[in-house]
PDB file of C-alpha atoms in Angstrom:
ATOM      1  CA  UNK W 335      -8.795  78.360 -60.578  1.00 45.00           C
ATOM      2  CA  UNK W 336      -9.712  74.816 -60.824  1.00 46.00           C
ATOM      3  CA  UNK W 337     -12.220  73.324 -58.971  1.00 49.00           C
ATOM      4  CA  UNK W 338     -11.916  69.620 -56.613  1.00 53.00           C
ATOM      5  CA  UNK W 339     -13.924  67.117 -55.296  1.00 57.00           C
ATOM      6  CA  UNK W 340     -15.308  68.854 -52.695  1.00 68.00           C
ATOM      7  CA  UNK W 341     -17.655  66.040 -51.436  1.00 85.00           C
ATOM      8  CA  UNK W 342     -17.165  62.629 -49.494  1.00 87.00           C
ATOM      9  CA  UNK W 343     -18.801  59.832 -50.923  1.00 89.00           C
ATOM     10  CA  UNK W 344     -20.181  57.158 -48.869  1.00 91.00           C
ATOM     11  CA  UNK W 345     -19.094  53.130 -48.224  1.00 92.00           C
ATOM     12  CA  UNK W 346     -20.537  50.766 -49.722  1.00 93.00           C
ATOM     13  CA  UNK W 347     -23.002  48.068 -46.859  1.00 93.00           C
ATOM     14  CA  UNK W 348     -20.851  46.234 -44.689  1.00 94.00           C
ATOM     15  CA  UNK W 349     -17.818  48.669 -44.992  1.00 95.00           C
ATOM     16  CA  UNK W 350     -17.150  51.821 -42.246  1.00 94.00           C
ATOM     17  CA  UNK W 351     -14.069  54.643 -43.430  1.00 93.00           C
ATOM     18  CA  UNK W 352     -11.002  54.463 -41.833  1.00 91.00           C
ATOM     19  CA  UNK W 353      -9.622  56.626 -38.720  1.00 91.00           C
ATOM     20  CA  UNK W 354      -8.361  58.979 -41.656  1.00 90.00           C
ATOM     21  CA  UNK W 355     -11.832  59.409 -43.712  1.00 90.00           C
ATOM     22  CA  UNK W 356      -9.573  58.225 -46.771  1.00 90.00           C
ATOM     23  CA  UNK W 357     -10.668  54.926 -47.475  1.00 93.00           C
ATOM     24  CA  UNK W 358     -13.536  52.262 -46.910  1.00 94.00           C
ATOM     25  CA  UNK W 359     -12.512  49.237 -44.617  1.00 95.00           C
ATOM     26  CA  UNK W 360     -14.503  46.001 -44.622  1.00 96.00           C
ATOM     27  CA  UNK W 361     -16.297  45.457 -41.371  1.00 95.00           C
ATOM     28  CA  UNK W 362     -14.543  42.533 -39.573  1.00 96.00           C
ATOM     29  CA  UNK W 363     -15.865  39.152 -38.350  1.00 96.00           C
ATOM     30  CA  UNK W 364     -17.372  39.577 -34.976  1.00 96.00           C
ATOM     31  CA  UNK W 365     -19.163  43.247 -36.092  1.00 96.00           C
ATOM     32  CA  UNK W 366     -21.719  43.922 -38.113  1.00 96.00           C
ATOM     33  CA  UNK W 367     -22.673  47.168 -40.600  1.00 95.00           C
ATOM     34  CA  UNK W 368     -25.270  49.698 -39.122  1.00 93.00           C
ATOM     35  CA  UNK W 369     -25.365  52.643 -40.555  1.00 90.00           C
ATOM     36  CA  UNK W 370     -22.300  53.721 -41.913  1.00 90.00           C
ATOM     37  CA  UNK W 371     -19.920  51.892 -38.704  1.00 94.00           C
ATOM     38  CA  UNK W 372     -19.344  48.733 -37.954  1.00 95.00           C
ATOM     39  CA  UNK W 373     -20.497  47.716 -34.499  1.00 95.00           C
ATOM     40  CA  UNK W 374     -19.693  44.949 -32.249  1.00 95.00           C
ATOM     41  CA  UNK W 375     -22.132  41.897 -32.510  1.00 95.00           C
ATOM     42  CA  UNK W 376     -24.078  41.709 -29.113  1.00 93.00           C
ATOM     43  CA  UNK W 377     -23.732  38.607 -26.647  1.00 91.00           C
ATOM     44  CA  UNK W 378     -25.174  35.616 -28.209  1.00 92.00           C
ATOM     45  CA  UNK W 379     -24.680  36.469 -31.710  1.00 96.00           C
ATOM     46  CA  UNK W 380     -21.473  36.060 -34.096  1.00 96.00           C
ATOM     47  CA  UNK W 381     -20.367  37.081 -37.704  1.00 96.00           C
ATOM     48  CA  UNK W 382     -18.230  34.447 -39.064  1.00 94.00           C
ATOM     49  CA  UNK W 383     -17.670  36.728 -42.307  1.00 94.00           C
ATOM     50  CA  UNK W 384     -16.344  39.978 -42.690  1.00 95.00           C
ATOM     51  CA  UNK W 385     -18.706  42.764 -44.527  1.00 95.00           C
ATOM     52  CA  UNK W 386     -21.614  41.534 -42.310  1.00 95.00           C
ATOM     53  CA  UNK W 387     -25.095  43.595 -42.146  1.00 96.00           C
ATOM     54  CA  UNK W 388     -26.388  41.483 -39.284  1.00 95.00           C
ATOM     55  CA  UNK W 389     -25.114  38.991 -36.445  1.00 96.00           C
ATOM     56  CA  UNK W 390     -26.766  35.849 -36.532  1.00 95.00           C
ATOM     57  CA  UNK W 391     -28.400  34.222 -33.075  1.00 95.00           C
ATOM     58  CA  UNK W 392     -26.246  30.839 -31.117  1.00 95.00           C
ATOM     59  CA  UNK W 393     -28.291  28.029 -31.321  1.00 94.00           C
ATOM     60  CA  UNK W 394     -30.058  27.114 -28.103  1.00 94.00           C
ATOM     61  CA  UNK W 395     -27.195  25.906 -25.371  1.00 95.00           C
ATOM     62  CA  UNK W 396     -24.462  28.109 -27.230  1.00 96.00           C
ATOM     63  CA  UNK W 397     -22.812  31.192 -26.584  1.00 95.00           C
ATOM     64  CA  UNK W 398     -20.587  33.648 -28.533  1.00 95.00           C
ATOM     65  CA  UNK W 399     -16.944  33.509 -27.745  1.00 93.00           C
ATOM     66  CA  UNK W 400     -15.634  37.095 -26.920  1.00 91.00           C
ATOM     67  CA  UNK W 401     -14.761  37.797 -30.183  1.00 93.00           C
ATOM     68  CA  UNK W 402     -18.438  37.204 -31.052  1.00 94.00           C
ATOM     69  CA  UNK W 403     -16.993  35.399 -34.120  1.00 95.00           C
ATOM     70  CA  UNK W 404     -18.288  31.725 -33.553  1.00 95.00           C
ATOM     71  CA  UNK W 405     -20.572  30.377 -31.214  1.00 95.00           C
ATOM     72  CA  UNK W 406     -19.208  27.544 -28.513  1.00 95.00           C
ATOM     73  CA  UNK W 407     -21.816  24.849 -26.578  1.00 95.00           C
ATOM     74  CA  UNK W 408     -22.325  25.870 -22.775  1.00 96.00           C
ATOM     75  CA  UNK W 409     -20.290  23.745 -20.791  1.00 96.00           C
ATOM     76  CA  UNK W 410     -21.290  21.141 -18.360  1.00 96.00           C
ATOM     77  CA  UNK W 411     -22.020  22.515 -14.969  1.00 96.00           C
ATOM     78  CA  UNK W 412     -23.506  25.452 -17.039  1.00 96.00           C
ATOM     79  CA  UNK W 413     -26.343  26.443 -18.732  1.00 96.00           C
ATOM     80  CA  UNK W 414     -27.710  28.814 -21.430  1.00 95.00           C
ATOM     81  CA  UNK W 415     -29.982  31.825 -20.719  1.00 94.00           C
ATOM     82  CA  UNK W 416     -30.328  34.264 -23.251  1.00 91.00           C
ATOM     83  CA  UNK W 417     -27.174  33.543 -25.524  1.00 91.00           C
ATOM     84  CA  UNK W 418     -25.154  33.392 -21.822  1.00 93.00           C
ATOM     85  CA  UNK W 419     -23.414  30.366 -20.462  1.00 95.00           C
ATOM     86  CA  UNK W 420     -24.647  30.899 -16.866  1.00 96.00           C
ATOM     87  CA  UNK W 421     -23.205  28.843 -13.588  1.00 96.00           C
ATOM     88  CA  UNK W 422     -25.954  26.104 -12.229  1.00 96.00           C
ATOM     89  CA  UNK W 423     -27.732  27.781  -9.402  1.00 95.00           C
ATOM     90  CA  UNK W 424     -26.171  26.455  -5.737  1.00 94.00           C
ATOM     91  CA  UNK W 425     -27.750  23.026  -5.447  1.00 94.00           C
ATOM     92  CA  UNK W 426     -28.295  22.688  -8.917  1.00 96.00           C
ATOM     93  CA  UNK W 427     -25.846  21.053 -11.105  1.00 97.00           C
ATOM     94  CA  UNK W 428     -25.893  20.011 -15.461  1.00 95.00           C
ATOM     95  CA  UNK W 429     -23.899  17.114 -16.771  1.00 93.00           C
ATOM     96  CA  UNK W 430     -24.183  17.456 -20.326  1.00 93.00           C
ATOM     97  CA  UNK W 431     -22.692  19.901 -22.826  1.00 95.00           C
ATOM     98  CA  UNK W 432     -25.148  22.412 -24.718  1.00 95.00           C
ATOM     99  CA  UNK W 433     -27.919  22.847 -21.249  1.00 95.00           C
ATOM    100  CA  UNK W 434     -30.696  25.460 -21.188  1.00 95.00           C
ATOM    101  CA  UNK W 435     -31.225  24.357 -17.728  1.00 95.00           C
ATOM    102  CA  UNK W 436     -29.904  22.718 -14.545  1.00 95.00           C
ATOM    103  CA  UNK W 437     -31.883  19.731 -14.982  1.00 89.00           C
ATOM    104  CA  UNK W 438     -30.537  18.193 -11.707  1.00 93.00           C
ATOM    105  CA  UNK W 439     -31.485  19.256  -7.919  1.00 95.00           C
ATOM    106  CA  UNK W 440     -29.177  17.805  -5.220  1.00 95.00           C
ATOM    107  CA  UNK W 441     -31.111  15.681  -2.586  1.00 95.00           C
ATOM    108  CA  UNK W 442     -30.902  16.891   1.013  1.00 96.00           C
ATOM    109  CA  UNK W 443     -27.400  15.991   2.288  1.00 96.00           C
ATOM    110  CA  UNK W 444     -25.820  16.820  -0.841  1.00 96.00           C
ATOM    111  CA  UNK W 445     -24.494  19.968  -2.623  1.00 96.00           C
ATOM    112  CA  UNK W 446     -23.053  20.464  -6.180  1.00 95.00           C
ATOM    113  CA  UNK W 447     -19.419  20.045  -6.599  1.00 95.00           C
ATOM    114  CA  UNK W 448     -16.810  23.161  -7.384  1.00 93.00           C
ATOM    115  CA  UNK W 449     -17.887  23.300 -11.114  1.00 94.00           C
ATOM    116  CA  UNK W 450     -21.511  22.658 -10.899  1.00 96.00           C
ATOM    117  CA  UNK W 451     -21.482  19.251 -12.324  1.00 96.00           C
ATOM    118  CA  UNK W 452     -22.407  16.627  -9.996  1.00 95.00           C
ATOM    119  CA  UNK W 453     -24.270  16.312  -6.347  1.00 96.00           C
ATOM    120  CA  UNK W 454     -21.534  15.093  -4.070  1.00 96.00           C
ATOM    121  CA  UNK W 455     -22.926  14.216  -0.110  1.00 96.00           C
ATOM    122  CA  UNK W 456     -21.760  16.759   2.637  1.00 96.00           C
ATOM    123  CA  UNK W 457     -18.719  15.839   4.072  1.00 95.00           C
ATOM    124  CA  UNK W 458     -17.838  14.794   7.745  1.00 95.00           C
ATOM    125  CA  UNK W 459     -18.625  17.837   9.923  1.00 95.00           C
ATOM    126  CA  UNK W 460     -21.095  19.163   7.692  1.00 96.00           C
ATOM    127  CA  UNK W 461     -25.095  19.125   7.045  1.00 96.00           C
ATOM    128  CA  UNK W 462     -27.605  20.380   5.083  1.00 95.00           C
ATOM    129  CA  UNK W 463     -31.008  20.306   3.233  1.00 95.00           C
ATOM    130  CA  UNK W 464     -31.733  22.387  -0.076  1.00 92.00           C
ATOM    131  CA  UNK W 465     -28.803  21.606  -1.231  1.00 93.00           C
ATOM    132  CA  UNK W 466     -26.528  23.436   0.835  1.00 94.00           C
ATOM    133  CA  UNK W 467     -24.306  21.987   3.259  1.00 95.00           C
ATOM    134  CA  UNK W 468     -23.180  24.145   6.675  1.00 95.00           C
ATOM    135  CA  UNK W 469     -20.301  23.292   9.325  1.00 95.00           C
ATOM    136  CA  UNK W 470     -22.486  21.883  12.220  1.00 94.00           C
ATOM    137  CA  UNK W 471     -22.154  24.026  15.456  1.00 92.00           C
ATOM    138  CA  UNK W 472     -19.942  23.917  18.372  1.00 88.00           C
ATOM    139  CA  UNK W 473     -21.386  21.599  20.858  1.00 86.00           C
ATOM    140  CA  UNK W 474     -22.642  18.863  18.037  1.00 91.00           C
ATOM    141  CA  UNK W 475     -20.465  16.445  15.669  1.00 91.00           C
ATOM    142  CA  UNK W 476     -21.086  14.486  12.283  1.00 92.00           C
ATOM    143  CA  UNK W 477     -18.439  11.532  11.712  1.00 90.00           C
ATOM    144  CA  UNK W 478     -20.664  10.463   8.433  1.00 92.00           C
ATOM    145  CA  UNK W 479     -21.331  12.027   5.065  1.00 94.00           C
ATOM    146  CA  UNK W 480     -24.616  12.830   3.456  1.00 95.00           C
ATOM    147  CA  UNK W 481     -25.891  14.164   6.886  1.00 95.00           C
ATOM    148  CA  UNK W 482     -29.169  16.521   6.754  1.00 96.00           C
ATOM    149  CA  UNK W 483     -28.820  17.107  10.379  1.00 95.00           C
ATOM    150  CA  UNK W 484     -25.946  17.199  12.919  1.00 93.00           C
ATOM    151  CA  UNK W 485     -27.296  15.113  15.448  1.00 89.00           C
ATOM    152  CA  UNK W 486     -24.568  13.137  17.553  1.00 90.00           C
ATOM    153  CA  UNK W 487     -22.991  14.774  20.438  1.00 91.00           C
ATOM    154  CA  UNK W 488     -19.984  14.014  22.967  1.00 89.00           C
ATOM    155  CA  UNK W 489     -20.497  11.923  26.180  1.00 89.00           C
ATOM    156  CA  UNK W 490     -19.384  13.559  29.525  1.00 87.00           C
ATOM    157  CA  UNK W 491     -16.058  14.876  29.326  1.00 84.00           C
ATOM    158  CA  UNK W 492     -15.824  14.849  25.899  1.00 86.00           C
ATOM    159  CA  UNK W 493     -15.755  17.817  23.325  1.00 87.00           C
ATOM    160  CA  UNK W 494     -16.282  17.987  19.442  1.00 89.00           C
ATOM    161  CA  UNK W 495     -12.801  18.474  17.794  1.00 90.00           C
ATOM    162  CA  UNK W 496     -12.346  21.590  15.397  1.00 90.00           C
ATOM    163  CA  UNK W 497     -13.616  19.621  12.265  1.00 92.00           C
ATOM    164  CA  UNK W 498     -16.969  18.400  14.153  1.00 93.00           C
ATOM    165  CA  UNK W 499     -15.893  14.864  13.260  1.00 92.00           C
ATOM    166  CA  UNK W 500     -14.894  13.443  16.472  1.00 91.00           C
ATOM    167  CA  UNK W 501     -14.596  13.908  20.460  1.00 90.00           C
ATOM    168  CA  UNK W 502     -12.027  14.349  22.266  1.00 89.00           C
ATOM    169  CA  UNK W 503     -11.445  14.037  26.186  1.00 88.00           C
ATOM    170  CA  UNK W 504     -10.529  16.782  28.377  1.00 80.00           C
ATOM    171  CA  UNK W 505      -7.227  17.329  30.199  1.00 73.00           C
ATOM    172  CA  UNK W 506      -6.635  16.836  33.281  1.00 56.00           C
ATOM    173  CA  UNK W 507      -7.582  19.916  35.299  1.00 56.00           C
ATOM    174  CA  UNK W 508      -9.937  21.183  32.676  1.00 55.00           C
ATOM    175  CA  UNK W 509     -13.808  21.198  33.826  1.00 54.00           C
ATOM    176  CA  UNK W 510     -16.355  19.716  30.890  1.00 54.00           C
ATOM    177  CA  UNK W 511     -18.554  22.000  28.813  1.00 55.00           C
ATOM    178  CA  UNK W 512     -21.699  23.167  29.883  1.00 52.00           C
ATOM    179  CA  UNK W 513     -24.552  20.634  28.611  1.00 51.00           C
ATOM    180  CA  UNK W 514     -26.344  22.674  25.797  1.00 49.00           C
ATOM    181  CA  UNK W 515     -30.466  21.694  26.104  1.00 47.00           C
ATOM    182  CA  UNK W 516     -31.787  23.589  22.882  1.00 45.00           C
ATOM    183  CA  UNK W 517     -29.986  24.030  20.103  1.00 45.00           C
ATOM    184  CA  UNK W 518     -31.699  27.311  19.102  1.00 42.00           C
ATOM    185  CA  UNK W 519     -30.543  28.386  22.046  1.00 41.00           C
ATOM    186  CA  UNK W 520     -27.665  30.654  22.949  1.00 39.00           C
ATOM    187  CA  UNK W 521     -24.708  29.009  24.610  1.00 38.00           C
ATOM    188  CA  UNK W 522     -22.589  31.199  27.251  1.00 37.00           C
ATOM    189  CA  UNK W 523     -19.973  28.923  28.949  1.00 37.00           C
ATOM    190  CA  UNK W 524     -16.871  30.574  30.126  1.00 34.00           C
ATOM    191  CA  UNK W 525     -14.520  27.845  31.064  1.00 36.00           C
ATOM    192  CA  UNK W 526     -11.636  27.917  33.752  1.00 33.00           C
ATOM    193  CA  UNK W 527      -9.060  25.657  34.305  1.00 34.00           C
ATOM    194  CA  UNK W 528      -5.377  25.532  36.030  1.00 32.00           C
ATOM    195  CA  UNK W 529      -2.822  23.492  35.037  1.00 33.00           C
ATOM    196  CA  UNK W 530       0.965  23.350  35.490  1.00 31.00           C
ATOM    197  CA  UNK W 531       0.152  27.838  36.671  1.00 31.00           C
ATOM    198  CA  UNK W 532      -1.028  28.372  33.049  1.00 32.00           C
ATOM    199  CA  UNK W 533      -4.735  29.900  33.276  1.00 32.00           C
ATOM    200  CA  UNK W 534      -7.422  29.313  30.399  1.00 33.00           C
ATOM    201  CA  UNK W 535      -9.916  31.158  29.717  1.00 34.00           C
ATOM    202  CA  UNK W 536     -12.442  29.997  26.568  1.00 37.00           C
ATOM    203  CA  UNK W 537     -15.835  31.823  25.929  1.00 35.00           C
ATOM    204  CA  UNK W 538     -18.590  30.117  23.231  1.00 35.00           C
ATOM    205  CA  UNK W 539     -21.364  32.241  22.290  1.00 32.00           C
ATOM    206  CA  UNK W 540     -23.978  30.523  19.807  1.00 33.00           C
ATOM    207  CA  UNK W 541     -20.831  28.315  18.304  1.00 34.00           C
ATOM    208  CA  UNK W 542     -18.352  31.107  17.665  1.00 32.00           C
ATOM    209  CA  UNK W 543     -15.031  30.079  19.985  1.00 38.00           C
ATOM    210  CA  UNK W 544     -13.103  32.831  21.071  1.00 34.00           C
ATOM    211  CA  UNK W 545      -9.732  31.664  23.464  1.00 33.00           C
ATOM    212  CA  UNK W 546      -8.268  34.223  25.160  1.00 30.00           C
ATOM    213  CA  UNK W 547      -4.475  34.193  25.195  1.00 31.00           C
ATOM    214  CA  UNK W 548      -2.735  32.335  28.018  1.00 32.00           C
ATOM    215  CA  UNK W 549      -2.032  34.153  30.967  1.00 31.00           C
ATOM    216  CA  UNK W 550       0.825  32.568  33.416  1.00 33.00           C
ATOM    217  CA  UNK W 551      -0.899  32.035  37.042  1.00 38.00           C
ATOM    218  CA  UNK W 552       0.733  33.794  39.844  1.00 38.00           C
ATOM    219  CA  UNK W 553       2.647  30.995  42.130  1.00 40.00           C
TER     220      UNK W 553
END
């Protein structure tokens, strides 16, 4: 009998065998050749060329794209750390294209915008240092941006509206707040007031407002 090939022969650099083991296939861009396979570049790197033996590095401020075929610049309100576009830390923002850092640090009062690139002062109802801006607490109001503290509250029968932006006057039949000294303090008021046979009940605990349902008074 005659005797066949009985041996497979290897690909040539830069080329892997097909799912079949019939043929030699060109690594693609975006993979490289290690070994006898073609692998996917890792983050940061690209091949731009197919039959690659190595990924080459993004420049600093650049990424790969996810086909790891060319590299794109970080985007403003984003930075570059270790061939990743990362998000500017909270209070941090970048304004240029192609950042390896967050080169800008919000003054107290501010915080960074949705995407990171600009400081923008906290709105009405809100405060904060460090860059961070919180909704101020029940029994206190801010009607002005950039606010570090909330500071103002409501005269005598008066209370802060929802937003913390402005007071309102109490209704007829409804008793004032309890005056809060210390605003570390905790805050129990429970509130009771009659009008028209409706009853109202509120409870405030350290600014969380919980309002009972209404209940209709007995005649």
């Amino acid at each position: 009998p005659g005797s066949g090939n009985s041996t497979c022969e290897a690909c040539d650099p830069g080329n892997e065998a097909d799912v079949t083991r019939t043929e030699c296939i060109p690594c693609t861009p975006g993979r490289f050749y290690d070994d006898g396979v073609c692998q996917d570049c890792a983050p940061g790197t690209v091949s731009k060329e197919p039959k690659a033996l190595q990924c080459e590095p993004c420049e600093s401020g650049q990424s790969a794209d996810s086909a790891r075929r060319s590299c794109e610049q970080c985007s403003a309100g984003r930075f570059e750390l270790n061939g990743t576009c990362m998000p500017c830390a909270q209070g941090t923002v970048s304004t240029q294209m192609g950042a390896t850092v967050c080169d800008e640090t919000c003054q107290d009062g501010q915080q960074n915008n949705t995407d990171n690139t600009e400081c923008v002062g906290c709105p009405p109802g809100f405060a904060g240092t460090g860059g961070t801006c919180s909704p101020c607490p029940w029994w206190q109001l801010a009607n002005e941006s950039n606010l570090t503290v909330c500071s103002q509250r409501c005269p005598p029968g008066h209370f802060p509206s929802n937003d913390r932006t402005l007071c309102l006057t109490f209704t007829a039949g409804y008793p004032p707040p309890p005056v809060v000294e210390e605003e570390e303090s905790p805050a129990l008021a429970i509130l009771l007031g009659c009008a028209g046979g409706i009853l109202v009940v509120g409870l405030v605990w350290r600014g969380l407002e919980v309002v009972a349902s209404r209940v209709q008074g007995k005649d």
